[in-house]
Amino acid sequence: MTFLLLLLFCFLSPAILSADYIPSTLDGPFVPVTVPLDTSLRGKAIDLPDTDPRVRRRVTGFEPEQISISLSSDHDSIWVSWITGEFQIGKNVKPLDPTSIKSIVQFGTLRHSLSHEAKGHSLVYSQLYPFDGLLNYTSGIIHHVRITGLKPSTVYYYRCGDPSRWSMSKIRHFRTMPVSSPSSYPGRIAVVGDLGLTYNTTDTISHLIHNSPDLVLLIGDVSYANLYLTNGSSSDCYSCSFPETPIHETYQPRWDYWGRFMEDLTSKVPLMVIEGNHEIELQAENKTFEAYSSRFAFPFKESGSSSTLYYSFNAGGIHFIMLGAYIAYDKSAEQYEWLKKDLAKVDRSVTPWLVASWHPPWYSSYTAHYREAECMKEALEELLYSYGTDIVFNGHVHAYERSNRVYNYELDLCGPVYIVVGDGGNREKMAIEHADEPGKCPEPLTTPDPVMGGFCARNFTPSGEFCWDRQPDYSAMRESSFGHGILEMKNETWALWTWYRNQDSNSEVGDQIYIVRQPDQCPHHNRLFNHC
């Protein structure tokens, strides 16, 4: 009897033996958990006004503002971006001349000796509406400079602007990514989606900065400028309040407010953005994504992509793939061909971790946007699974949800862990209804997003229904709260994921789990015989 008790003790879960035990995916799949809604925590989903000092212009003349940095394809190069000059909004606007001021970054490893210099390019973009009564917009001059020849894991100091016009920024600094190898990783990677610029957003960013990230992923829906008319009027629901507008308007100065508010973070920590539906911003001549594609620098050319809407990059031993949900992705599309080639080039002995991100989730049990991206899932899931994608980050649904390992709606030891972090704090408020609750399942034909394709949700539940009658098995944990996440790679097989809620103290954890790769049990890279 004593021997049996000792044997039982040896095989007890560490969770029983330690109150501080952090579960891992090796303990899964987990029984689905829904954290009850606290109705007192809806937060201040109200946009910061243009009078808030955090969004006001704080420079004069052609001094740089809205400074941000983003990664190139690898550790040895980085992009620096900024804006000079003032935007214009009105019926008749005249764009600034981007050649009137230089795009220069001075940098070095010593603050008092910025001995290196890099030059880049500049541009302006306009948001034009050929309709009576609507106002047009043209941006300040946007600069992008790529610095190359950098050393890994090194702090560099820099300033940007045009020294010939006495219009240089203050000295700032950034740290380069570690060299790509299975033993080197960024310390902390912040992941956030659907930010906007509300009082909730300020809480999210304050908490995020407190966690001292080395890299930030923003999974779409940035400024929410398209919840505004060109005259500055706004609504939480554009189509509800402004159903008669001749085109879906935007108020582009919200982008400038967002860039100013975020500068303290983005001028020091690389920000990698992928587009969401709020970045489409249709204008004259059917142009879309002008603000998104102009304001941020992307390593799309370095990664072999022809579009800012999808690209890839390395950060230490992680290969990140950022996919576009609002551009063609089917098997005949250029993005699909690019993805095949990009996946085929990944060397898992150099970058063991494969992390993918795009805006609308494939695995979400909330009523909002339920199965909206099914066509994209149908086109790309098998390909990503076949190459052993480890983690997928999505936004779009304004809540938090973490999945068990899943593939094609079935629990699968070798499937990715899907994490929805569309809870950054935007003014459209939180998603709180679940599709498995009585009366909350949407009509199937109402679910597709017309921008993303037709109806593809032909995979119904085992009982033949469009929605589950309980929290789906693939959903490990879900909660309606605003917050952000931190990803920490511990080694080539263990990563710690932590989700923080805005309403908690900085040290309190909302969800935490080790995500464990098992390449010995899932040797399925290139498992598909033919991706054509």
PDB file of N, CA, C and O in Angstrom, residues 24-56:
ATOM      1  N   SER A  24       1.274  23.743 -19.160  1.00  0.00           N
ATOM      2  CA  SER A  24       1.836  23.759 -20.508  1.00  0.00           C
ATOM      3  C   SER A  24       0.891  23.033 -21.445  1.00  0.00           C
ATOM      4  O   SER A  24      -0.011  22.304 -21.010  1.00  0.00           O
ATOM      5  N   THR A  25       1.120  23.183 -22.713  1.00  0.00           N
ATOM      6  CA  THR A  25       0.290  22.486 -23.696  1.00  0.00           C
ATOM      7  C   THR A  25       0.472  20.975 -23.587  1.00  0.00           C
ATOM      8  O   THR A  25      -0.369  20.218 -24.095  1.00  0.00           O
ATOM      9  N   LEU A  26       1.545  20.529 -22.933  1.00  0.00           N
ATOM     10  CA  LEU A  26       1.713  19.094 -22.705  1.00  0.00           C
ATOM     11  C   LEU A  26       0.631  18.565 -21.776  1.00  0.00           C
ATOM     12  O   LEU A  26       0.336  17.364 -21.774  1.00  0.00           O
ATOM     13  N   ASP A  27       0.040  19.453 -20.958  1.00  0.00           N
ATOM     14  CA  ASP A  27      -1.030  19.059 -20.041  1.00  0.00           C
ATOM     15  C   ASP A  27      -2.387  18.999 -20.729  1.00  0.00           C
ATOM     16  O   ASP A  27      -3.358  18.514 -20.145  1.00  0.00           O
ATOM     17  N   GLY A  28      -2.459  19.518 -21.949  1.00  0.00           N
ATOM     18  CA  GLY A  28      -3.729  19.607 -22.636  1.00  0.00           C
ATOM     19  C   GLY A  28      -4.084  18.343 -23.395  1.00  0.00           C
ATOM     20  O   GLY A  28      -3.351  17.350 -23.339  1.00  0.00           O
ATOM     21  N   PRO A  29      -5.196  18.379 -24.132  1.00  0.00           N
ATOM     22  CA  PRO A  29      -6.084  19.534 -24.276  1.00  0.00           C
ATOM     23  C   PRO A  29      -6.857  19.821 -22.989  1.00  0.00           C
ATOM     24  O   PRO A  29      -7.153  18.917 -22.209  1.00  0.00           O
ATOM     25  N   PHE A  30      -7.168  21.109 -22.806  1.00  0.00           N
ATOM     26  CA  PHE A  30      -7.803  21.559 -21.587  1.00  0.00           C
ATOM     27  C   PHE A  30      -9.324  21.600 -21.733  1.00  0.00           C
ATOM     28  O   PHE A  30      -9.848  21.846 -22.826  1.00  0.00           O
ATOM     29  N   VAL A  31      -9.994  21.382 -20.644  1.00  0.00           N
ATOM     30  CA  VAL A  31     -11.444  21.549 -20.617  1.00  0.00           C
ATOM     31  C   VAL A  31     -11.754  23.029 -20.821  1.00  0.00           C
ATOM     32  O   VAL A  31     -11.152  23.891 -20.179  1.00  0.00           O
ATOM     33  N   PRO A  32     -12.648  23.373 -21.742  1.00  0.00           N
ATOM     34  CA  PRO A  32     -12.931  24.787 -22.040  1.00  0.00           C
ATOM     35  C   PRO A  32     -13.380  25.563 -20.808  1.00  0.00           C
ATOM     36  O   PRO A  32     -14.175  25.078 -20.000  1.00  0.00           O
ATOM     37  N   VAL A  33     -12.855  26.773 -20.690  1.00  0.00           N
ATOM     38  CA  VAL A  33     -13.180  27.650 -19.569  1.00  0.00           C
ATOM     39  C   VAL A  33     -13.654  28.992 -20.110  1.00  0.00           C
ATOM     40  O   VAL A  33     -13.032  29.565 -21.011  1.00  0.00           O
ATOM     41  N   THR A  34     -14.741  29.503 -19.566  1.00  0.00           N
ATOM     42  CA  THR A  34     -15.224  30.854 -19.836  1.00  0.00           C
ATOM     43  C   THR A  34     -15.180  31.642 -18.536  1.00  0.00           C
ATOM     44  O   THR A  34     -15.818  31.250 -17.551  1.00  0.00           O
ATOM     45  N   VAL A  35     -14.420  32.729 -18.525  1.00  0.00           N
ATOM     46  CA  VAL A  35     -14.379  33.584 -17.347  1.00  0.00           C
ATOM     47  C   VAL A  35     -15.635  34.454 -17.369  1.00  0.00           C
ATOM     48  O   VAL A  35     -15.909  35.128 -18.365  1.00  0.00           O
ATOM     49  N   PRO A  36     -16.420  34.464 -16.308  1.00  0.00           N
ATOM     50  CA  PRO A  36     -17.670  35.242 -16.297  1.00  0.00           C
ATOM     51  C   PRO A  36     -17.428  36.725 -16.573  1.00  0.00           C
ATOM     52  O   PRO A  36     -16.414  37.293 -16.153  1.00  0.00           O
ATOM     53  N   LEU A  37     -18.362  37.326 -17.266  1.00  0.00           N
ATOM     54  CA  LEU A  37     -18.264  38.740 -17.614  1.00  0.00           C
ATOM     55  C   LEU A  37     -18.469  39.605 -16.380  1.00  0.00           C
ATOM     56  O   LEU A  37     -19.438  39.430 -15.635  1.00  0.00           O
ATOM     57  N   ASP A  38     -17.566  40.520 -16.175  1.00  0.00           N
ATOM     58  CA  ASP A  38     -17.721  41.529 -15.126  1.00  0.00           C
ATOM     59  C   ASP A  38     -18.223  42.801 -15.805  1.00  0.00           C
ATOM     60  O   ASP A  38     -17.454  43.506 -16.460  1.00  0.00           O
ATOM     61  N   THR A  39     -19.501  43.089 -15.673  1.00  0.00           N
ATOM     62  CA  THR A  39     -20.113  44.214 -16.398  1.00  0.00           C
ATOM     63  C   THR A  39     -19.609  45.563 -15.926  1.00  0.00           C
ATOM     64  O   THR A  39     -19.834  46.578 -16.587  1.00  0.00           O
ATOM     65  N   SER A  40     -18.920  45.596 -14.813  1.00  0.00           N
ATOM     66  CA  SER A  40     -18.379  46.878 -14.333  1.00  0.00           C
ATOM     67  C   SER A  40     -17.081  47.251 -15.034  1.00  0.00           C
ATOM     68  O   SER A  40     -16.547  48.341 -14.827  1.00  0.00           O
ATOM     69  N   LEU A  41     -16.575  46.361 -15.884  1.00  0.00           N
ATOM     70  CA  LEU A  41     -15.254  46.582 -16.473  1.00  0.00           C
ATOM     71  C   LEU A  41     -15.334  46.850 -17.968  1.00  0.00           C
ATOM     72  O   LEU A  41     -14.456  46.453 -18.716  1.00  0.00           O
ATOM     73  N   ARG A  42     -16.384  47.509 -18.409  1.00  0.00           N
ATOM     74  CA  ARG A  42     -16.470  47.842 -19.843  1.00  0.00           C
ATOM     75  C   ARG A  42     -15.464  48.903 -20.226  1.00  0.00           C
ATOM     76  O   ARG A  42     -15.132  49.075 -21.385  1.00  0.00           O
ATOM     77  N   GLY A  43     -14.955  49.664 -19.245  1.00  0.00           N
ATOM     78  CA  GLY A  43     -13.900  50.622 -19.527  1.00  0.00           C
ATOM     79  C   GLY A  43     -14.394  51.882 -20.207  1.00  0.00           C
ATOM     80  O   GLY A  43     -15.587  52.076 -20.444  1.00  0.00           O
ATOM     81  N   LYS A  44     -13.439  52.754 -20.490  1.00  0.00           N
ATOM     82  CA  LYS A  44     -13.752  54.023 -21.140  1.00  0.00           C
ATOM     83  C   LYS A  44     -13.471  53.920 -22.633  1.00  0.00           C
ATOM     84  O   LYS A  44     -12.403  54.277 -23.117  1.00  0.00           O
ATOM     85  N   ALA A  45     -14.444  53.353 -23.361  1.00  0.00           N
ATOM     86  CA  ALA A  45     -14.299  53.189 -24.807  1.00  0.00           C
ATOM     87  C   ALA A  45     -14.650  54.496 -25.512  1.00  0.00           C
ATOM     88  O   ALA A  45     -15.534  54.556 -26.360  1.00  0.00           O
ATOM     89  N   ILE A  46     -13.960  55.539 -25.120  1.00  0.00           N
ATOM     90  CA  ILE A  46     -14.175  56.878 -25.663  1.00  0.00           C
ATOM     91  C   ILE A  46     -12.862  57.369 -26.232  1.00  0.00           C
ATOM     92  O   ILE A  46     -11.818  57.296 -25.576  1.00  0.00           O
ATOM     93  N   ASP A  47     -12.883  57.873 -27.465  1.00  0.00           N
ATOM     94  CA  ASP A  47     -11.658  58.338 -28.104  1.00  0.00           C
ATOM     95  C   ASP A  47     -11.074  59.553 -27.393  1.00  0.00           C
ATOM     96  O   ASP A  47     -11.809  60.420 -26.897  1.00  0.00           O
ATOM     97  N   LEU A  48      -9.736  59.610 -27.377  1.00  0.00           N
ATOM     98  CA  LEU A  48      -9.086  60.821 -26.903  1.00  0.00           C
ATOM     99  C   LEU A  48      -9.451  61.971 -27.830  1.00  0.00           C
ATOM    100  O   LEU A  48      -9.385  61.833 -29.055  1.00  0.00           O
ATOM    101  N   PRO A  49      -9.834  63.129 -27.301  1.00  0.00           N
ATOM    102  CA  PRO A  49     -10.170  64.269 -28.163  1.00  0.00           C
ATOM    103  C   PRO A  49      -8.911  64.897 -28.743  1.00  0.00           C
ATOM    104  O   PRO A  49      -7.798  64.684 -28.240  1.00  0.00           O
ATOM    105  N   ASP A  50      -9.079  65.690 -29.799  1.00  0.00           N
ATOM    106  CA  ASP A  50      -7.910  66.322 -30.418  1.00  0.00           C
ATOM    107  C   ASP A  50      -7.293  67.398 -29.534  1.00  0.00           C
ATOM    108  O   ASP A  50      -6.226  67.935 -29.852  1.00  0.00           O
ATOM    109  N   THR A  51      -7.936  67.710 -28.410  1.00  0.00           N
ATOM    110  CA  THR A  51      -7.376  68.680 -27.471  1.00  0.00           C
ATOM    111  C   THR A  51      -6.478  68.024 -26.421  1.00  0.00           C
ATOM    112  O   THR A  51      -5.814  68.730 -25.659  1.00  0.00           O
ATOM    113  N   ASP A  52      -6.456  66.706 -26.381  1.00  0.00           N
ATOM    114  CA  ASP A  52      -5.617  66.009 -25.411  1.00  0.00           C
ATOM    115  C   ASP A  52      -4.145  66.290 -25.723  1.00  0.00           C
ATOM    116  O   ASP A  52      -3.709  66.124 -26.874  1.00  0.00           O
ATOM    117  N   PRO A  53      -3.353  66.712 -24.757  1.00  0.00           N
ATOM    118  CA  PRO A  53      -1.949  67.058 -25.031  1.00  0.00           C
ATOM    119  C   PRO A  53      -1.141  65.899 -25.587  1.00  0.00           C
ATOM    120  O   PRO A  53      -0.123  66.124 -26.254  1.00  0.00           O
ATOM    121  N   ARG A  54      -1.589  64.662 -25.361  1.00  0.00           N
ATOM    122  CA  ARG A  54      -0.849  63.499 -25.853  1.00  0.00           C
ATOM    123  C   ARG A  54      -0.974  63.310 -27.362  1.00  0.00           C
ATOM    124  O   ARG A  54      -0.199  62.542 -27.957  1.00  0.00           O
ATOM    125  N   VAL A  55      -1.939  63.996 -27.988  1.00  0.00           N
ATOM    126  CA  VAL A  55      -2.111  63.849 -29.440  1.00  0.00           C
ATOM    127  C   VAL A  55      -1.850  65.163 -30.182  1.00  0.00           C
ATOM    128  O   VAL A  55      -1.959  65.209 -31.406  1.00  0.00           O
ATOM    129  N   ARG A  56      -1.505  66.201 -29.458  1.00  0.00           N
ATOM    130  CA  ARG A  56      -1.236  67.492 -30.080  1.00  0.00           C
ATOM    131  C   ARG A  56       0.159  67.499 -30.721  1.00  0.00           C
ATOM    132  O   ARG A  56       1.066  66.798 -30.278  1.00  0.00           O
TER     133      ARG A  56
END
